[in-house]
Amino acid sequence: MRIVVAPDSYKGSLSALDVTSAVERGILSVFPQAEIYKVPIADGGEGTVEALTMATGGQILRETVTGPLGEPVDAFWGILGDGETAVIEMAAASGLTLVPEAKRDPRITTTFGTGQLIKAALDRGLRKIIIGIGGSATNDGGAGMIQALGAVFSDTAGRKLPHGGAALANLAAINLSGLDRRLEESLIWVACDVDNPLCGPKGASAVYGPQKGATPEMIRELDAALEKYAAIAQAATGKQASGCPGAGAAGGLGAGLLFFTNAKLKPGVEIILETTGFANIVKKADLVITGEGRTDFQTAFGKAPVGVAKIAQQFQIPTICLSGGLGKDHENVLQHGIDGLMSITPQPMTLEECIGSADTLIEQAAARLCRLLLIGMTIQNRKSK
């Protein structure tokens, strides 16, 4: 039996790689001769670098960069197995988890470190770059990123702007003469799973600002600053990007990439599955097991398990989803390629208990699933005699 194990991470608990290992142990406890192909999946957020480097035989590198609060942080990025493609998680340099809750203020956080990771990839001679932009702490429209790559943002007095989204309210000019010309030679794919514009009631500040610490007053301030930034960026680049779907992702980093690079935005899971050659892996499988921390109505909107299932469906391979929990309208995913659902929790448990025991719970759930499969196989064998 050939089984492909392709889960997303269980956010706040286990990485996608850890989940694949737990599922593998559960499978082998019932089917010790099974051929198992582990393909950790991500959607552009946490785990993207790990998933892609593992799947392609690549490597992970570490860099000290400027964090979201302007202090040095230890970040990481990857080079895929082809030796030609870089993969970056902006959250590793500019992510919300890098900012203590008491210090969260999107008026001052910066994407400068993300730009430094891009520069590190360019310095290595890489001209194909995948950037996952989930989990940001920022609301600066990608200004910090492009400053790290040589652009100069100045006020009416010609002074360089400080970092942060609020500073963009004083923006008067963007000088691109020093912008790293290697960007023009580069193909950049941006893993982006939201369609928000840069500004307005559905924009970066209004929708995502609160989770980064923004008050209603801050939201109005930041939105006005981004609107001014967009007008000046459009004049500097000749591009209209602020209204594009995804421009508001990661506090406007999507817009910054569209304005100042040749970036293309695409659903994260599609980038991951294409880059790993998932279709070639799954087409000879007998079963696919995917999973995520919580499955609910949102999963049907292109999250990793559905992306996996849709490809498996092309080859008529059944897909089962092991989830940390089943939420509202989780049955909707059964209309999107997933054939079966199972929660890993065998009894009522608190969230803290689930997170603390996730590794064991996943292993045990995979074993339960395989015992059910074994019963089905036994019935089928008897019928065929």
mmCIF file of C-alpha atoms in Angstrom:
data_model
loop_
_atom_site.group_PDB
_atom_site.id
_atom_site.type_symbol
_atom_site.label_atom_id
_atom_site.label_comp_id
_atom_site.label_asym_id
_atom_site.label_seq_id
_atom_site.Cartn_x
_atom_site.Cartn_y
_atom_site.Cartn_z
ATOM 1 C CA MET A 1 0.000 0.000 0.000
ATOM 2 C CA ARG A 2 1.295 3.437 -0.969
ATOM 3 C CA ILE A 3 0.192 6.289 1.258
ATOM 4 C CA VAL A 4 1.000 9.965 0.765
ATOM 5 C CA VAL A 5 0.987 11.959 4.002
ATOM 6 C CA ALA A 6 0.554 15.649 3.181
ATOM 7 C CA PRO A 7 -0.701 17.748 6.121
ATOM 8 C CA ASP A 8 -0.422 21.406 6.978
ATOM 9 C CA SER A 9 0.987 22.377 10.373
ATOM 10 C CA TYR A 10 -1.170 22.305 13.482
ATOM 11 C CA LYS A 11 -0.747 25.990 14.286
ATOM 12 C CA GLY A 12 0.660 26.671 17.743
ATOM 13 C CA SER A 13 1.402 22.984 18.261
ATOM 14 C CA LEU A 14 3.289 20.994 15.612
ATOM 15 C CA SER A 15 5.009 21.814 12.331
ATOM 16 C CA ALA A 16 3.813 20.068 9.193
ATOM 17 C CA LEU A 17 6.959 17.912 9.299
ATOM 18 C CA ASP A 18 6.190 16.846 12.871
ATOM 19 C CA VAL A 19 2.640 15.967 11.846
ATOM 20 C CA THR A 20 3.845 13.797 8.939
ATOM 21 C CA SER A 21 6.134 11.884 11.309
ATOM 22 C CA ALA A 22 3.324 11.268 13.826
ATOM 23 C CA VAL A 23 0.980 10.048 11.070
ATOM 24 C CA GLU A 24 3.723 7.802 9.705
ATOM 25 C CA ARG A 25 4.180 6.122 13.086
ATOM 26 C CA GLY A 26 0.446 5.497 13.348
ATOM 27 C CA ILE A 27 0.274 3.977 9.864
ATOM 28 C CA LEU A 28 3.253 1.684 10.397
ATOM 29 C CA SER A 29 1.770 0.360 13.640
ATOM 30 C CA VAL A 30 -1.038 -1.176 11.552
ATOM 31 C CA PHE A 31 0.526 -1.511 8.093
ATOM 32 C CA PRO A 32 4.255 -2.121 8.762
ATOM 33 C CA GLN A 33 4.944 -2.786 5.072
ATOM 34 C CA ALA A 34 3.294 0.400 3.795
ATOM 35 C CA GLU A 35 5.242 2.698 1.485
ATOM 36 C CA ILE A 36 4.867 6.180 2.947
ATOM 37 C CA TYR A 37 5.671 9.409 1.119
ATOM 38 C CA LYS A 38 5.862 12.392 3.464
ATOM 39 C CA VAL A 39 5.088 15.780 1.909
ATOM 40 C CA PRO A 40 4.678 18.552 4.521
ATOM 41 C CA ILE A 41 2.383 21.262 3.159
ATOM 42 C CA ALA A 42 2.095 24.969 3.930
ATOM 43 C CA ASP A 43 0.033 27.852 2.567
ATOM 44 C CA GLY A 44 2.616 30.621 2.597
ATOM 45 C CA GLY A 45 2.694 31.161 6.333
ATOM 46 C CA GLU A 46 4.401 29.231 9.091
ATOM 47 C CA GLY A 47 6.244 26.173 7.771
ATOM 48 C CA THR A 48 6.601 27.259 4.145
ATOM 49 C CA VAL A 49 10.413 27.224 4.159
ATOM 50 C CA GLU A 50 10.572 23.898 5.955
ATOM 51 C CA ALA A 51 7.981 22.277 3.681
ATOM 52 C CA LEU A 52 9.606 23.347 0.430
ATOM 53 C CA THR A 53 13.206 22.694 1.401
ATOM 54 C CA MET A 54 12.370 19.225 2.718
ATOM 55 C CA ALA A 55 10.258 18.269 -0.285
ATOM 56 C CA THR A 56 12.934 19.345 -2.764
ATOM 57 C CA GLY A 57 16.072 18.315 -0.887
ATOM 58 C CA GLY A 58 17.069 21.919 -0.273
ATOM 59 C CA GLN A 59 18.734 23.661 2.643
ATOM 60 C CA ILE A 60 17.837 26.212 5.318
ATOM 61 C CA LEU A 61 20.132 29.164 6.002
ATOM 62 C CA ARG A 62 20.147 31.644 8.872
ATOM 63 C CA GLU A 63 20.546 35.413 8.798
ATOM 64 C CA THR A 64 20.599 38.112 11.459
ATOM 65 C CA VAL A 65 18.268 40.846 10.247
ATOM 66 C CA THR A 66 16.332 43.836 11.528
ATOM 67 C CA GLY A 67 13.219 42.632 13.310
ATOM 68 C CA PRO A 68 9.801 44.284 13.272
ATOM 69 C CA LEU A 69 10.716 46.541 16.212
ATOM 70 C CA GLY A 70 14.065 47.552 14.708
ATOM 71 C CA GLU A 71 16.111 45.193 16.867
ATOM 72 C CA PRO A 72 18.275 42.328 15.506
ATOM 73 C CA VAL A 73 16.557 38.952 15.193
ATOM 74 C CA ASP A 74 17.787 35.553 14.039
ATOM 75 C CA ALA A 75 15.821 34.727 10.897
ATOM 76 C CA PHE A 76 15.978 31.961 8.307
ATOM 77 C CA TRP A 77 15.280 31.313 4.647
ATOM 78 C CA GLY A 78 15.814 28.431 2.246
ATOM 79 C CA ILE A 79 17.276 27.358 -1.058
ATOM 80 C CA LEU A 80 15.323 24.675 -2.881
ATOM 81 C CA GLY A 81 16.871 21.498 -4.200
ATOM 82 C CA ASP A 82 17.220 22.968 -7.684
ATOM 83 C CA GLY A 83 19.860 25.335 -6.305
ATOM 84 C CA GLU A 84 18.186 28.178 -8.183
ATOM 85 C CA THR A 85 15.138 29.110 -6.094
ATOM 86 C CA ALA A 86 14.981 30.898 -2.753
ATOM 87 C CA VAL A 87 12.052 30.565 -0.369
ATOM 88 C CA ILE A 88 11.359 33.175 2.301
ATOM 89 C CA GLU A 89 8.791 33.462 5.101
ATOM 90 C CA MET A 90 8.304 37.134 5.879
ATOM 91 C CA ALA A 91 7.149 36.097 9.356
ATOM 92 C CA ALA A 92 10.666 34.852 10.107
ATOM 93 C CA ALA A 93 11.938 38.437 9.888
ATOM 94 C CA SER A 94 8.848 40.632 10.350
ATOM 95 C CA GLY A 95 6.328 38.373 12.026
ATOM 96 C CA LEU A 96 3.827 38.965 14.797
ATOM 97 C CA THR A 97 5.345 36.230 16.966
ATOM 98 C CA LEU A 98 8.543 38.298 17.142
ATOM 99 C CA VAL A 99 6.730 41.095 18.972
ATOM 100 C CA PRO A 100 5.715 40.645 22.628
ATOM 101 C CA GLU A 101 2.000 41.276 23.055
ATOM 102 C CA ALA A 102 2.595 44.311 25.267
ATOM 103 C CA LYS A 103 4.729 45.942 22.543
ATOM 104 C CA ARG A 104 2.455 45.389 19.548
ATOM 105 C CA ASP A 105 1.984 48.659 17.680
ATOM 106 C CA PRO A 106 1.650 48.501 13.867
ATOM 107 C CA ARG A 107 2.487 52.205 13.596
ATOM 108 C CA ILE A 108 6.156 51.462 14.249
ATOM 109 C CA THR A 109 6.799 47.909 13.008
ATOM 110 C CA THR A 110 8.814 47.414 9.835
ATOM 111 C CA THR A 111 9.355 44.934 6.995
ATOM 112 C CA PHE A 112 13.016 45.970 6.690
ATOM 113 C CA GLY A 113 14.193 42.497 7.736
ATOM 114 C CA THR A 114 12.152 40.876 4.980
ATOM 115 C CA GLY A 115 13.980 43.057 2.468
ATOM 116 C CA GLN A 116 17.279 41.917 3.985
ATOM 117 C CA LEU A 117 16.303 38.280 3.410
ATOM 118 C CA ILE A 118 15.506 39.069 -0.227
ATOM 119 C CA LYS A 119 18.897 40.754 -0.543
ATOM 120 C CA ALA A 120 20.590 37.698 0.960
ATOM 121 C CA ALA A 121 18.978 35.553 -1.733
ATOM 122 C CA LEU A 122 20.064 37.967 -4.467
ATOM 123 C CA ASP A 123 23.612 37.982 -3.063
ATOM 124 C CA ARG A 124 23.654 34.197 -3.454
ATOM 125 C CA GLY A 125 22.919 34.620 -7.152
ATOM 126 C CA LEU A 126 19.327 33.457 -6.912
ATOM 127 C CA ARG A 127 16.813 35.062 -9.248
ATOM 128 C CA LYS A 128 13.767 32.936 -8.505
ATOM 129 C CA ILE A 129 12.188 33.766 -5.154
ATOM 130 C CA ILE A 130 9.086 32.451 -3.406
ATOM 131 C CA ILE A 131 7.858 34.670 -0.569
ATOM 132 C CA GLY A 132 5.233 33.578 1.945
ATOM 133 C CA ILE A 133 3.635 36.659 3.470
ATOM 134 C CA GLY A 134 1.451 35.261 6.256
ATOM 135 C CA GLY A 135 1.764 36.172 9.921
ATOM 136 C CA SER A 136 3.023 39.754 9.696
ATOM 137 C CA ALA A 137 3.425 42.247 12.538
ATOM 138 C CA THR A 138 3.576 45.160 10.124
ATOM 139 C CA ASN A 139 1.440 47.786 8.437
ATOM 140 C CA ASP A 140 4.045 49.689 6.414
ATOM 141 C CA GLY A 141 2.993 48.704 2.892
ATOM 142 C CA GLY A 142 6.323 46.969 2.354
ATOM 143 C CA ALA A 143 8.135 50.298 2.663
ATOM 144 C CA GLY A 144 10.736 48.844 5.023
ATOM 145 C CA MET A 145 11.358 45.960 2.647
ATOM 146 C CA ILE A 146 12.056 48.200 -0.321
ATOM 147 C CA GLN A 147 14.193 50.558 1.788
ATOM 148 C CA ALA A 148 16.387 47.567 2.674
ATOM 149 C CA LEU A 149 16.787 47.012 -1.065
ATOM 150 C CA GLY A 150 18.016 50.538 -1.772
ATOM 151 C CA ALA A 151 15.002 52.810 -2.166
ATOM 152 C CA VAL A 152 14.972 56.114 -0.264
ATOM 153 C CA PHE A 153 11.765 57.437 1.313
ATOM 154 C CA SER A 154 11.901 61.098 2.315
ATOM 155 C CA ASP A 155 9.699 63.852 3.728
ATOM 156 C CA THR A 156 9.154 67.376 2.412
ATOM 157 C CA ALA A 157 12.462 68.490 3.963
ATOM 158 C CA GLY A 158 14.355 65.723 2.198
ATOM 159 C CA ARG A 159 14.952 63.773 5.389
ATOM 160 C CA LYS A 160 14.817 59.978 5.326
ATOM 161 C CA LEU A 161 11.661 58.583 6.882
ATOM 162 C CA PRO A 162 11.922 56.420 9.996
ATOM 163 C CA HIS A 163 10.531 52.888 9.964
ATOM 164 C CA GLY A 164 6.862 52.089 10.424
ATOM 165 C CA GLY A 165 3.480 52.616 8.839
ATOM 166 C CA ALA A 166 2.693 55.830 10.687
ATOM 167 C CA ALA A 167 5.799 57.526 9.264
ATOM 168 C CA LEU A 168 4.311 57.212 5.769
ATOM 169 C CA ALA A 169 1.963 60.078 6.638
ATOM 170 C CA ASN A 170 4.993 62.361 6.136
ATOM 171 C CA LEU A 171 6.124 60.769 2.880
ATOM 172 C CA ALA A 172 6.827 63.244 0.085
ATOM 173 C CA ALA A 173 9.062 61.347 -2.356
ATOM 174 C CA ILE A 174 10.403 57.888 -3.186
ATOM 175 C CA ASN A 175 13.815 57.780 -4.869
ATOM 176 C CA LEU A 176 14.405 54.501 -6.698
ATOM 177 C CA SER A 177 17.790 55.341 -8.232
ATOM 178 C CA GLY A 178 19.573 53.163 -5.695
ATOM 179 C CA LEU A 179 17.115 50.271 -5.857
ATOM 180 C CA ASP A 180 18.826 46.909 -6.318
ATOM 181 C CA ARG A 181 18.767 46.339 -10.070
ATOM 182 C CA ARG A 182 18.915 42.585 -9.604
ATOM 183 C CA LEU A 183 15.210 42.751 -8.772
ATOM 184 C CA GLU A 184 14.515 43.494 -12.431
ATOM 185 C CA GLU A 185 16.083 40.146 -13.347
ATOM 186 C CA SER A 186 14.163 38.223 -10.707
ATOM 187 C CA LEU A 187 10.970 36.197 -10.853
ATOM 188 C CA ILE A 188 9.126 36.556 -7.545
ATOM 189 C CA TRP A 189 6.103 34.471 -6.609
ATOM 190 C CA VAL A 190 4.167 35.663 -3.569
ATOM 191 C CA ALA A 191 2.145 33.126 -1.593
ATOM 192 C CA CYS A 192 -0.956 35.125 -0.717
ATOM 193 C CA ASP A 193 -4.309 33.728 0.371
ATOM 194 C CA VAL A 194 -6.306 36.924 0.905
ATOM 195 C CA ASP A 195 -7.826 39.341 -1.613
ATOM 196 C CA ASN A 196 -7.909 42.548 0.438
ATOM 197 C CA PRO A 197 -6.959 45.835 -1.248
ATOM 198 C CA LEU A 198 -4.410 48.112 0.383
ATOM 199 C CA CYS A 199 -6.775 50.760 1.774
ATOM 200 C CA GLY A 200 -10.381 51.278 2.831
ATOM 201 C CA PRO A 201 -12.819 49.284 4.987
ATOM 202 C CA LYS A 202 -11.512 45.976 3.605
ATOM 203 C CA GLY A 203 -7.900 47.113 3.502
ATOM 204 C CA ALA A 204 -4.795 46.140 5.440
ATOM 205 C CA SER A 205 -5.287 48.513 8.366
ATOM 206 C CA ALA A 206 -8.998 47.962 8.961
ATOM 207 C CA VAL A 207 -9.058 44.191 8.607
ATOM 208 C CA TYR A 208 -5.719 43.078 10.013
ATOM 209 C CA GLY A 209 -4.607 46.042 12.114
ATOM 210 C CA PRO A 210 -6.541 45.038 15.260
ATOM 211 C CA GLN A 211 -4.767 41.692 15.590
ATOM 212 C CA LYS A 212 -1.476 43.577 15.496
ATOM 213 C CA GLY A 213 -2.473 45.928 18.291
ATOM 214 C CA ALA A 214 -4.174 48.762 16.385
ATOM 215 C CA THR A 215 -6.937 50.778 18.045
ATOM 216 C CA PRO A 216 -9.717 52.379 15.945
ATOM 217 C CA GLU A 217 -7.776 55.656 16.025
ATOM 218 C CA MET A 218 -4.587 53.919 14.869
ATOM 219 C CA ILE A 219 -6.490 52.239 12.043
ATOM 220 C CA ARG A 220 -7.647 55.583 10.674
ATOM 221 C CA GLU A 221 -4.115 56.981 10.975
ATOM 222 C CA LEU A 222 -2.521 53.993 9.263
ATOM 223 C CA ASP A 223 -5.095 53.805 6.481
ATOM 224 C CA ALA A 224 -4.590 57.486 5.620
ATOM 225 C CA ALA A 225 -0.809 56.967 5.645
ATOM 226 C CA LEU A 226 -1.073 53.983 3.292
ATOM 227 C CA GLU A 227 -3.343 55.946 0.956
ATOM 228 C CA LYS A 228 -0.723 58.687 0.699
ATOM 229 C CA TYR A 229 2.023 56.102 0.218
ATOM 230 C CA ALA A 230 0.074 54.409 -2.590
ATOM 231 C CA ALA A 231 -0.311 57.663 -4.511
ATOM 232 C CA ILE A 232 3.410 58.452 -4.287
ATOM 233 C CA ALA A 233 4.432 54.866 -5.076
ATOM 234 C CA GLN A 234 2.195 54.900 -8.142
ATOM 235 C CA ALA A 235 3.819 58.126 -9.327
ATOM 236 C CA ALA A 236 7.297 56.672 -8.745
ATOM 237 C CA THR A 237 6.683 53.333 -10.485
ATOM 238 C CA GLY A 238 3.868 54.002 -12.940
ATOM 239 C CA LYS A 239 2.019 50.995 -11.499
ATOM 240 C CA GLN A 240 -1.479 50.858 -10.073
ATOM 241 C CA ALA A 241 -1.276 48.256 -7.316
ATOM 242 C CA SER A 242 -3.223 49.462 -4.292
ATOM 243 C CA GLY A 243 -6.565 48.124 -5.484
ATOM 244 C CA CYS A 244 -5.251 44.746 -6.623
ATOM 245 C CA PRO A 245 -6.546 41.660 -4.779
ATOM 246 C CA GLY A 246 -3.941 40.788 -2.153
ATOM 247 C CA ALA A 247 -2.390 44.251 -2.045
ATOM 248 C CA GLY A 248 -3.471 44.533 1.587
ATOM 249 C CA ALA A 249 -1.883 41.244 2.629
ATOM 250 C CA ALA A 250 0.738 41.383 5.387
ATOM 251 C CA GLY A 251 0.003 45.010 6.226
ATOM 252 C CA GLY A 252 0.349 46.052 2.601
ATOM 253 C CA LEU A 253 3.493 44.065 1.843
ATOM 254 C CA GLY A 254 1.557 42.628 -1.093
ATOM 255 C CA ALA A 255 1.226 46.138 -2.513
ATOM 256 C CA GLY A 256 4.907 46.902 -1.916
ATOM 257 C CA LEU A 257 5.952 43.813 -3.848
ATOM 258 C CA LEU A 258 3.571 44.664 -6.694
ATOM 259 C CA PHE A 259 4.725 48.286 -6.848
ATOM 260 C CA PHE A 260 8.480 47.779 -6.690
ATOM 261 C CA THR A 261 9.192 44.289 -8.080
ATOM 262 C CA ASN A 262 7.932 42.004 -10.833
ATOM 263 C CA ALA A 263 6.078 39.913 -8.252
ATOM 264 C CA LYS A 264 3.054 37.772 -9.030
ATOM 265 C CA LEU A 265 0.572 36.929 -6.270
ATOM 266 C CA LYS A 266 -0.821 33.405 -6.152
ATOM 267 C CA PRO A 267 -2.610 31.192 -3.568
ATOM 268 C CA GLY A 268 0.046 29.790 -1.270
ATOM 269 C CA VAL A 269 -1.009 26.154 -1.380
ATOM 270 C CA GLU A 270 -0.897 26.206 -5.196
ATOM 271 C CA ILE A 271 2.688 27.435 -5.133
ATOM 272 C CA ILE A 272 3.676 24.767 -2.607
ATOM 273 C CA LEU A 273 2.014 21.909 -4.468
ATOM 274 C CA GLU A 274 3.411 22.955 -7.849
ATOM 275 C CA THR A 275 6.926 23.452 -6.495
ATOM 276 C CA THR A 276 6.996 20.077 -4.755
ATOM 277 C CA GLY A 277 5.677 18.278 -7.855
ATOM 278 C CA PHE A 278 2.832 16.940 -5.755
ATOM 279 C CA ALA A 279 0.845 15.625 -8.720
ATOM 280 C CA ASN A 280 3.685 13.290 -9.693
ATOM 281 C CA ILE A 281 3.983 12.072 -6.109
ATOM 282 C CA VAL A 282 0.298 11.384 -5.581
ATOM 283 C CA LYS A 283 -0.691 9.797 -8.888
ATOM 284 C CA LYS A 284 0.623 6.337 -7.924
ATOM 285 C CA ALA A 285 -0.733 6.418 -4.371
ATOM 286 C CA ASP A 286 -3.534 4.303 -2.931
ATOM 287 C CA LEU A 287 -4.479 6.859 -0.285
ATOM 288 C CA VAL A 288 -3.731 10.445 0.728
ATOM 289 C CA ILE A 289 -3.854 11.581 4.348
ATOM 290 C CA THR A 290 -3.876 15.322 4.907
ATOM 291 C CA GLY A 291 -4.702 17.420 7.958
ATOM 292 C CA GLU A 292 -4.670 20.732 9.814
ATOM 293 C CA GLY A 293 -5.206 22.123 13.283
ATOM 294 C CA ARG A 294 -8.880 22.932 12.760
ATOM 295 C CA THR A 295 -11.224 22.119 9.909
ATOM 296 C CA ASP A 296 -14.302 24.304 9.434
ATOM 297 C CA PHE A 297 -16.111 26.262 6.718
ATOM 298 C CA GLN A 298 -12.964 28.279 6.010
ATOM 299 C CA THR A 299 -11.049 25.176 4.900
ATOM 300 C CA ALA A 300 -13.155 24.984 1.753
ATOM 301 C CA PHE A 301 -11.812 28.392 0.660
ATOM 302 C CA GLY A 302 -8.528 27.034 -0.646
ATOM 303 C CA LYS A 303 -6.711 25.971 2.495
ATOM 304 C CA ALA A 304 -4.007 23.311 2.309
ATOM 305 C CA PRO A 305 -6.147 20.153 2.833
ATOM 306 C CA VAL A 306 -8.521 21.106 0.015
ATOM 307 C CA GLY A 307 -5.607 21.961 -2.271
ATOM 308 C CA VAL A 308 -4.141 18.524 -1.609
ATOM 309 C CA ALA A 309 -7.485 16.779 -2.112
ATOM 310 C CA LYS A 310 -8.225 18.474 -5.432
ATOM 311 C CA ILE A 311 -5.012 17.156 -6.948
ATOM 312 C CA ALA A 312 -5.592 13.663 -5.535
ATOM 313 C CA GLN A 313 -9.119 13.761 -6.967
ATOM 314 C CA GLN A 314 -7.681 14.223 -10.459
ATOM 315 C CA PHE A 315 -6.186 10.740 -10.139
ATOM 316 C CA GLN A 316 -9.194 9.270 -8.292
ATOM 317 C CA ILE A 317 -7.128 8.814 -5.137
ATOM 318 C CA PRO A 318 -9.200 9.032 -1.913
ATOM 319 C CA THR A 319 -8.214 11.693 0.629
ATOM 320 C CA ILE A 320 -8.838 11.635 4.352
ATOM 321 C CA CYS A 321 -8.300 14.667 6.600
ATOM 322 C CA LEU A 322 -7.077 14.266 10.193
ATOM 323 C CA SER A 323 -7.889 17.446 12.096
ATOM 324 C CA GLY A 324 -7.105 18.762 15.531
ATOM 325 C CA GLY A 325 -10.747 19.784 15.730
ATOM 326 C CA LEU A 326 -13.868 19.910 13.567
ATOM 327 C CA GLY A 327 -15.581 23.296 13.621
ATOM 328 C CA LYS A 328 -18.664 24.923 12.140
ATOM 329 C CA ASP A 329 -19.746 23.546 8.744
ATOM 330 C CA HIS A 330 -16.710 21.296 8.475
ATOM 331 C CA GLU A 331 -18.804 18.996 6.267
ATOM 332 C CA ASN A 332 -18.460 21.562 3.466
ATOM 333 C CA VAL A 333 -15.027 20.192 2.629
ATOM 334 C CA LEU A 334 -16.649 16.939 1.504
ATOM 335 C CA GLN A 335 -17.806 18.864 -1.566
ATOM 336 C CA HIS A 336 -14.221 19.852 -2.366
ATOM 337 C CA GLY A 337 -12.379 16.581 -2.830
ATOM 338 C CA ILE A 338 -11.986 15.361 0.753
ATOM 339 C CA ASP A 339 -13.603 11.933 1.168
ATOM 340 C CA GLY A 340 -13.475 11.557 4.931
ATOM 341 C CA LEU A 341 -12.827 13.526 8.110
ATOM 342 C CA MET A 342 -11.568 12.456 11.503
ATOM 343 C CA SER A 343 -10.805 14.442 14.634
ATOM 344 C CA ILE A 344 -7.689 13.400 16.498
ATOM 345 C CA THR A 345 -9.396 13.851 19.891
ATOM 346 C CA PRO A 346 -10.838 10.566 21.242
ATOM 347 C CA GLN A 347 -12.693 12.258 24.112
ATOM 348 C CA PRO A 348 -13.629 15.751 25.349
ATOM 349 C CA MET A 349 -10.412 17.700 25.952
ATOM 350 C CA THR A 350 -9.371 21.292 26.557
ATOM 351 C CA LEU A 351 -7.426 23.120 23.854
ATOM 352 C CA GLU A 352 -4.392 23.144 26.135
ATOM 353 C CA GLU A 353 -4.587 19.372 26.572
ATOM 354 C CA CYS A 354 -4.869 18.859 22.809
ATOM 355 C CA ILE A 355 -1.887 21.085 22.070
ATOM 356 C CA GLY A 356 0.213 19.437 24.754
ATOM 357 C CA SER A 357 -0.542 15.920 23.499
ATOM 358 C CA ALA A 358 -0.899 16.618 19.773
ATOM 359 C CA ASP A 359 1.958 14.348 18.695
ATOM 360 C CA THR A 360 0.510 11.323 20.491
ATOM 361 C CA LEU A 361 -3.074 12.124 19.531
ATOM 362 C CA ILE A 362 -2.194 12.334 15.831
ATOM 363 C CA GLU A 363 -0.300 9.051 15.947
ATOM 364 C CA GLN A 364 -3.190 7.307 17.687
ATOM 365 C CA ALA A 365 -5.755 8.787 15.279
ATOM 366 C CA ALA A 366 -3.735 7.600 12.283
ATOM 367 C CA ALA A 367 -3.633 4.126 13.781
ATOM 368 C CA ARG A 368 -7.426 4.154 14.349
ATOM 369 C CA LEU A 369 -7.937 5.255 10.774
ATOM 370 C CA CYS A 370 -5.751 2.450 9.459
ATOM 371 C CA ARG A 371 -7.561 -0.177 11.547
ATOM 372 C CA LEU A 372 -10.805 0.948 9.916
ATOM 373 C CA LEU A 373 -9.148 0.661 6.519
ATOM 374 C CA LEU A 374 -7.969 -2.829 7.431
ATOM 375 C CA ILE A 375 -11.551 -3.852 8.255
ATOM 376 C CA GLY A 376 -12.712 -2.518 4.875
ATOM 377 C CA MET A 377 -9.932 -4.413 3.099
ATOM 378 C CA THR A 378 -10.894 -7.615 4.913
ATOM 379 C CA ILE A 379 -14.536 -7.259 3.861
ATOM 380 C CA GLN A 380 -13.496 -6.548 0.264
ATOM 381 C CA ASN A 381 -11.224 -9.609 0.182
ATOM 382 C CA ARG A 382 -14.013 -11.849 1.419
ATOM 383 C CA LYS A 383 -16.383 -10.517 -1.224
ATOM 384 C CA SER A 384 -13.858 -11.138 -3.992
ATOM 385 C CA LYS A 385 -13.447 -14.837 -3.076
#
